[in-house]
XYZ file of C-alpha atoms in Angstrom:
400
model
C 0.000 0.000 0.000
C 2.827 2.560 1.193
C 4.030 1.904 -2.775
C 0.851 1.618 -4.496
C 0.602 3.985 -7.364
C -3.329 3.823 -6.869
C -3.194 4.996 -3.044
C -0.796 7.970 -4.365
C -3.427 8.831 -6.532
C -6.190 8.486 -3.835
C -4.251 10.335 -1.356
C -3.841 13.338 -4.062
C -7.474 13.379 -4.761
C -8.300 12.986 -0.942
C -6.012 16.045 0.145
C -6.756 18.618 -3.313
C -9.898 17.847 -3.932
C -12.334 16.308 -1.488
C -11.299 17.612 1.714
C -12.435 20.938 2.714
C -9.072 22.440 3.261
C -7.936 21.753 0.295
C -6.747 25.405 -0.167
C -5.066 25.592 2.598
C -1.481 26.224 2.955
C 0.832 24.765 5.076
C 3.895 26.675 6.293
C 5.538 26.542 2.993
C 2.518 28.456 1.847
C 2.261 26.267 -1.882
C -1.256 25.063 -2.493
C -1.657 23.085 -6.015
C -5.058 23.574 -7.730
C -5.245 23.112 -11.351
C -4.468 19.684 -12.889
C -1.357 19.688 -14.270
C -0.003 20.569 -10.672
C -1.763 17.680 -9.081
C -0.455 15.281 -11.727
C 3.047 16.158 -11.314
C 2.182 15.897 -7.524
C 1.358 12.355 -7.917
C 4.452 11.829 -10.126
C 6.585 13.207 -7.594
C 5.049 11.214 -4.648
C 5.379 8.133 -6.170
C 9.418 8.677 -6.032
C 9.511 10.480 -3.175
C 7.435 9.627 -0.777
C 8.928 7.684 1.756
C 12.495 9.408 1.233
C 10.508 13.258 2.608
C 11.494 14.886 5.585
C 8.942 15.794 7.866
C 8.120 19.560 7.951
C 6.419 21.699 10.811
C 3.169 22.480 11.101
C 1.586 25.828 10.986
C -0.823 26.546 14.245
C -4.352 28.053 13.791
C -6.755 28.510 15.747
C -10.784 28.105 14.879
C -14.177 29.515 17.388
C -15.360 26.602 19.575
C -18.135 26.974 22.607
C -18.269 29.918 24.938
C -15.265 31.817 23.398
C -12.595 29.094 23.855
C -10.559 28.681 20.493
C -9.542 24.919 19.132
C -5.569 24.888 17.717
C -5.317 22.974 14.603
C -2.173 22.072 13.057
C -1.972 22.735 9.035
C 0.855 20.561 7.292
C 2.606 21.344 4.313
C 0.537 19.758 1.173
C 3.341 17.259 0.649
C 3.264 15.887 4.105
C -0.683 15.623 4.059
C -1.144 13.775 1.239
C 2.073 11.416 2.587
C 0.128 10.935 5.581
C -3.356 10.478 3.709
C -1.035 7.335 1.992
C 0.143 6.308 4.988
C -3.466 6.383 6.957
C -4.912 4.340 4.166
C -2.283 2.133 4.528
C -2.723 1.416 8.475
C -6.335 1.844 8.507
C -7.771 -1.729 7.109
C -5.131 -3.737 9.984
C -7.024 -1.313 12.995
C -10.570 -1.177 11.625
C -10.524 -5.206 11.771
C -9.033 -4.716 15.564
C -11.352 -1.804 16.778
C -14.054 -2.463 18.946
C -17.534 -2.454 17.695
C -19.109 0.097 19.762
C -16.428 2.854 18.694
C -17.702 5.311 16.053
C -15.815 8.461 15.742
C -13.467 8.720 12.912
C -14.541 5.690 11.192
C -15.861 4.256 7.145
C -19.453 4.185 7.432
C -20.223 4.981 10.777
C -21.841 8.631 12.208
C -23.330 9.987 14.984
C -26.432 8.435 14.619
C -25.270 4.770 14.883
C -24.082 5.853 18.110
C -27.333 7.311 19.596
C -28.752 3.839 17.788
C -26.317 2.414 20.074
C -27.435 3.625 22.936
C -31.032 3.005 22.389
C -30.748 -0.627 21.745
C -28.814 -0.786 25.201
C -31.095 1.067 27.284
C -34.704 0.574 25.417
C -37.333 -1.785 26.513
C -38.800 -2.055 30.159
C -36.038 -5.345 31.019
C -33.053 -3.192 30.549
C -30.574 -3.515 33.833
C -27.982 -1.109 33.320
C -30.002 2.629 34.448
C -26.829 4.316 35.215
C -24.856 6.368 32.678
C -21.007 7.492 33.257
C -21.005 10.877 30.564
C -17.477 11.680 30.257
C -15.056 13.546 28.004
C -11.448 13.258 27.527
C -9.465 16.153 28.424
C -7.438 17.772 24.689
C -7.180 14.098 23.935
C -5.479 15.273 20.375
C -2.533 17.820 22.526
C -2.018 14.952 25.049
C -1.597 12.244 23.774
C 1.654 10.165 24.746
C 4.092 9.665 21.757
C 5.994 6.571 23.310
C 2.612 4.657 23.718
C 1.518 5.174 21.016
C 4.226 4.511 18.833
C 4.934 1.114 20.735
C 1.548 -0.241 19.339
C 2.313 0.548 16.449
C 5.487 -1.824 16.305
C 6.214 -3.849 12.776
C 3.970 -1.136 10.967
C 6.595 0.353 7.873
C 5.877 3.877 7.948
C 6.204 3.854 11.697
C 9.290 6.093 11.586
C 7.218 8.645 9.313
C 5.046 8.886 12.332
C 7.337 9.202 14.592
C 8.790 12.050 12.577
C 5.191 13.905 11.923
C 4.799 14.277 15.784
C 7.843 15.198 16.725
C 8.293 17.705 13.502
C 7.320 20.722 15.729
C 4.756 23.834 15.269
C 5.442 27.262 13.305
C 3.072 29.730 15.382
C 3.552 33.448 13.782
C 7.310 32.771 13.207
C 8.122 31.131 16.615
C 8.978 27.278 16.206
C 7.638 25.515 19.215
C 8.457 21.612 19.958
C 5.837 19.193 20.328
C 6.780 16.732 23.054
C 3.227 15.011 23.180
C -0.199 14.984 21.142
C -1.056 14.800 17.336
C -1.852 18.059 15.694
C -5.999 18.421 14.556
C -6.000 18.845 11.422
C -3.414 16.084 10.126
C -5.210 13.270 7.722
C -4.075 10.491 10.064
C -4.401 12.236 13.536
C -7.576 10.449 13.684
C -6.894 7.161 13.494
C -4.324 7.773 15.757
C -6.208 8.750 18.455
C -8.485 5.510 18.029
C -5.252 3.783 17.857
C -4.131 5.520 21.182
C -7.778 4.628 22.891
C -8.115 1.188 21.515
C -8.706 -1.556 24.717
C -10.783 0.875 26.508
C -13.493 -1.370 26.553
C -11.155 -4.281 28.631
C -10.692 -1.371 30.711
C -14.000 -0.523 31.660
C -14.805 -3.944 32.753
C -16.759 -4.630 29.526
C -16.954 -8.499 28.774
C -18.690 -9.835 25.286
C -19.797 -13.250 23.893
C -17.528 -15.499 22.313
C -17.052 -14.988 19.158
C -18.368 -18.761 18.124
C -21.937 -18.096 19.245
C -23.292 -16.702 16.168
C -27.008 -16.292 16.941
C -25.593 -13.726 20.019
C -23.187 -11.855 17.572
C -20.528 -9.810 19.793
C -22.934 -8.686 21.990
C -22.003 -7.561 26.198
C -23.072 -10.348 28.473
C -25.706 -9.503 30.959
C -23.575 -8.307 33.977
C -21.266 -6.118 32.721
C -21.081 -2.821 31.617
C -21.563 -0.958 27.945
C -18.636 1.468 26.938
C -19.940 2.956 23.278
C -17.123 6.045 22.399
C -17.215 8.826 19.867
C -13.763 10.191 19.301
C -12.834 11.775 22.820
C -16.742 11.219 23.865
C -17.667 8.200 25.463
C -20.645 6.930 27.798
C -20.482 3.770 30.254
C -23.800 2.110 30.887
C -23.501 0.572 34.061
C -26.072 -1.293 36.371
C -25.553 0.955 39.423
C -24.003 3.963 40.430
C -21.155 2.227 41.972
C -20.627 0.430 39.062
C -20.560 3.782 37.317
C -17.915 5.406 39.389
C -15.607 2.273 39.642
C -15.850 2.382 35.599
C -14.434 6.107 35.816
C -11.530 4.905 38.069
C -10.775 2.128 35.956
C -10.567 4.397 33.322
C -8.812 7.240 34.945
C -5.753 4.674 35.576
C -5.738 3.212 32.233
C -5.233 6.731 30.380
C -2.755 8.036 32.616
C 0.338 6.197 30.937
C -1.430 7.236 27.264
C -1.195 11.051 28.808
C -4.645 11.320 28.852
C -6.923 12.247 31.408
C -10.927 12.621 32.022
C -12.261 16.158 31.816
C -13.764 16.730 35.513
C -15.881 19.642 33.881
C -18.275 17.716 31.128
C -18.098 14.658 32.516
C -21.032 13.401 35.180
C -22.768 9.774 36.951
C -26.300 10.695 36.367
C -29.529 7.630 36.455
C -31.692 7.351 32.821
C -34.930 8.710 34.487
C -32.623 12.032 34.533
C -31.181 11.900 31.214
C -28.129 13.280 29.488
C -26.916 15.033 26.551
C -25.166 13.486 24.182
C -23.289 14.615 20.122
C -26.587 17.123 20.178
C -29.313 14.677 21.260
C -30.828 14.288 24.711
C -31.139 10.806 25.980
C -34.012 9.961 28.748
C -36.210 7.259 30.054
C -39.483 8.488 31.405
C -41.601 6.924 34.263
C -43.597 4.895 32.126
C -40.617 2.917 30.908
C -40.343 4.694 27.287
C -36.741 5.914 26.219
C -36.855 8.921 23.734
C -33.960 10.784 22.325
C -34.875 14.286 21.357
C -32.716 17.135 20.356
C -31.116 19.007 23.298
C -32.163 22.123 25.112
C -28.256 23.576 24.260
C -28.895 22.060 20.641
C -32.758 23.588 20.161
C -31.190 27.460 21.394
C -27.899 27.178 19.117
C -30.567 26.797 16.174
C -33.189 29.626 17.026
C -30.449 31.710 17.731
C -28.988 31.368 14.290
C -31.771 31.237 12.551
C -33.020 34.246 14.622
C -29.240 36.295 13.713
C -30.351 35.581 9.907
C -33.377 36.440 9.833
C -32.004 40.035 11.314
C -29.567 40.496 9.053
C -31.951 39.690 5.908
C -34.630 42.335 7.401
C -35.904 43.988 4.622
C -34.661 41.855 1.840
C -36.974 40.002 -0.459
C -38.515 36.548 -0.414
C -35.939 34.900 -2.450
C -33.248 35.709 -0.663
C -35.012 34.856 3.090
C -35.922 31.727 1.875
C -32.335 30.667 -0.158
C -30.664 31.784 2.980
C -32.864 29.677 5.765
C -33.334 26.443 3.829
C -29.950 24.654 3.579
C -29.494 25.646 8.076
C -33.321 24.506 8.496
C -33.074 21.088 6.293
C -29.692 20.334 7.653
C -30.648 20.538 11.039
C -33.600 19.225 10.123
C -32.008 15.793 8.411
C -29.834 15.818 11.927
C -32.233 15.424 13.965
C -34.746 12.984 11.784
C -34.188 9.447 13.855
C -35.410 11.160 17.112
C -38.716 12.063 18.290
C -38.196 15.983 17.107
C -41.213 16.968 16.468
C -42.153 19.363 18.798
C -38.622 21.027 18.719
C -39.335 20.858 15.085
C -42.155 23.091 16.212
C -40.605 25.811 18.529
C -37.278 26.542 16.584
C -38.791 27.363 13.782
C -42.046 29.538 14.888
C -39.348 31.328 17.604
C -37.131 32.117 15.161
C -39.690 34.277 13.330
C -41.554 35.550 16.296
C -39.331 35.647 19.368
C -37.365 38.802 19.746
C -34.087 37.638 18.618
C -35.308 37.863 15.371
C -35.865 41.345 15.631
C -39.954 40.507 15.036
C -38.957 39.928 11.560
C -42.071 37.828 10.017
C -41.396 36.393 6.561
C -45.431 35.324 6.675
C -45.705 39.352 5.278
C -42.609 39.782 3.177
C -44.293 41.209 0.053
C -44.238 38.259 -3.077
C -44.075 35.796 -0.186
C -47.251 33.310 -0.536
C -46.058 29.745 0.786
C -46.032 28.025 4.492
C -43.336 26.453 6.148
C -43.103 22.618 5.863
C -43.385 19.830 8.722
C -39.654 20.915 9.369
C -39.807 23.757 8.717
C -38.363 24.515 5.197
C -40.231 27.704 4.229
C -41.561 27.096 0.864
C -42.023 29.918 -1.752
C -45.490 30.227 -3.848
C -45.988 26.690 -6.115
C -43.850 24.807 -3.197
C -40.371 25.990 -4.054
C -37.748 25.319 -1.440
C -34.348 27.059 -2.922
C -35.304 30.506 -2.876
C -36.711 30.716 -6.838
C -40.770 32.049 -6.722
C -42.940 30.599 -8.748
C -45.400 31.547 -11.308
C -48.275 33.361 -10.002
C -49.573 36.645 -8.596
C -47.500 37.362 -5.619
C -49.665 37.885 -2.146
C -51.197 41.571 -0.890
C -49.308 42.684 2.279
């Protein structure tokens, strides 16, 4: 794989032309975009790959939560689509070794198969385990120990490319800073490293499965043990008790330490079902008559009206089209998000107190002059004739 001309030319395409930061530049500043400059890319890979020094990596920083910033770490083009080779390259030996219920950063799997996940585990009035461990890893990316994770990945080729990518340092507005520990956000294989790096945290937890020779029970947990289901650095514990749940978090708490990771004291929480807990957007409850539901958040249902509300402001005044082309894509993506869940009712309220509350500056597309449709079930406002993208259809537009 590390020589295959087709993953050089799957690595290209990955790094210049699907990913989204595609035209970003590393710190050597060259970005290739026509191509002519991505073929001779591909040429010069395929002789040069493995022979490339590692270069530094230029620190940005992107908006996250209550005014904290993320750091990513852009590398040069050369070294991203070297490490998109060799992630494709390692990836097939881990994904057979992973543990089913991990999720985050893997082919085919999403957010939703891990609410899914949780549902199956804690659904139906028989379910045992009532006690959820919600925790987070603290900067699990900036943390994470070089030494162990290098030392499981021992007989892997490219492991000395690895090494090298970690250790290649950070350019942060012309100040080169070492990096002693953690794999920079924004690398192609920094993922799969940190799955790599958190792989056996179910034997950690406690968490025991079926053989693998009884077929008709699959790999599911036997009855008296606990459920560890993880999202990148997110991860819940269904446990049977609340001492269960707290002897899973000290468990856990030992078994990062020597990965240089640790459990963020802040977001993470022992809480029963009947109180529920948040989880990647969706609240997660049981209710006293034994039914689980997973709705969209309270955190989740304000970060929508208050978007939706800050566009609606800033379009006062302009005409349907726009308004409509604008609100759409954010209401049927949120929309599509939230589907599996029971959403109706939040449905209901983002949308109406987006238009009405006073966020939205009492801005009410309902009398926006040549504006003669209704708002769908989810709320996609639909133009006259039952246009959705913003284009108004044949007709005589509606009296104000």
């Amino acid at each position: 794989m590390l020589r295959s001309r087709a993953n050089v030319l799957v690595a290209v395409r990955q790094v210049k032309q699907t990913n989204k930061g595609r035209h970003t530049a590393g710190v050597d500043g060259v970005v290739v975009l026509d191509d002519q400059s991505r073929a001779a890319m591909a040429v010069w890979l395929g002789q040069n790959a493995m022979t490339t020094r590692a270069s530094p990596v230029r620190r940005v920083y992107i908006p996250k939560a209550k005014g904290k910033h993320r750091p990513l770490g852009i590398p040069t083009l050369i070294d991203r689509a070297i490490q998109a080779m060799v992630a494709n390259a390692l990836a097939p030996e881990w994904e057979a070794r992973f543990e089913p219920d991990v999720y985050g950063f893997r082919p085919g799997r999403g957010c939703h198969d891990v609410i899914e996940a949780i549902y199956l585990s804690c659904a139906g009035t028989t379910r045992y385990r009532m006690w959820v461990l919600d925790a987070d890893l603290r900067a699990a990316f900036d943390n994470i120990s070089h030494d162990h994770l290098l030392s499981m990945l021992d007989g892997f080729p490219a492991k000395g490319h690895i090494g090298a990518w970690l250790k290649a340092g950070i350019m942060e507005q012309g100040e080169y800073l070492p990096t002693e520990a953690g794999a920079s956000q924004g690398s192609p294989v920094s993922p799969l490293l940190l799955n790599i790096a958190l792989h056996g945290m179910e034997d950690a937890a406690g968490v025991t499965r079926h053989a693998p020779h009884k077929v008709e029970i699959g790999d599911r947990v036997v009855k008296g043990a606990p459920v560890l289901i993880r999202y990148a650095d997110d991860l819940v514990a269904l446990c049977h008790s609340e001492q269960e749940a707290h002897a899973v978090k000290e468990r856990l708490a030992v078994w990062l330490r020597p990965r240089g990771l640790s459990i963020n004291e802040d977001k993470t929480r022992i809480v029963h079902l009947s109180e529920g807990f948040d989880f990647l957007g969706f609240n997660i409850r049981r209710y006293p008559n034994g039914k689980l539901l997973t709705k969209p958040s309270k955190a989740a249902v304000i970060r929508i009206r208050a978007r939706l509300g800050q566009e609606v402001t800033r379009l006062n005044g302009a005409n349907a089209q726009a308004v409509i082309g604008t609100l759409n894509p954010i209401i049927r993506g949120w929309a599509n998000y939230y589907r599996t869940g029971v959403s109706q009712r939040s449905y209901t309220s983002s949308m109406v107190g987006c238009f009405t509350g006073s966020g939205a500056g009492h801005y009410d597309v309902t009398r926006t002059r040549a504006y003669a449709g209704s708002r769908t079930a989810t709320g996609v406002v639909t133009a006259p004739g039952g246009t959705t993208d913003g284009s108004l259809a044949t007709g005589t537009p509606a009296s104000t």
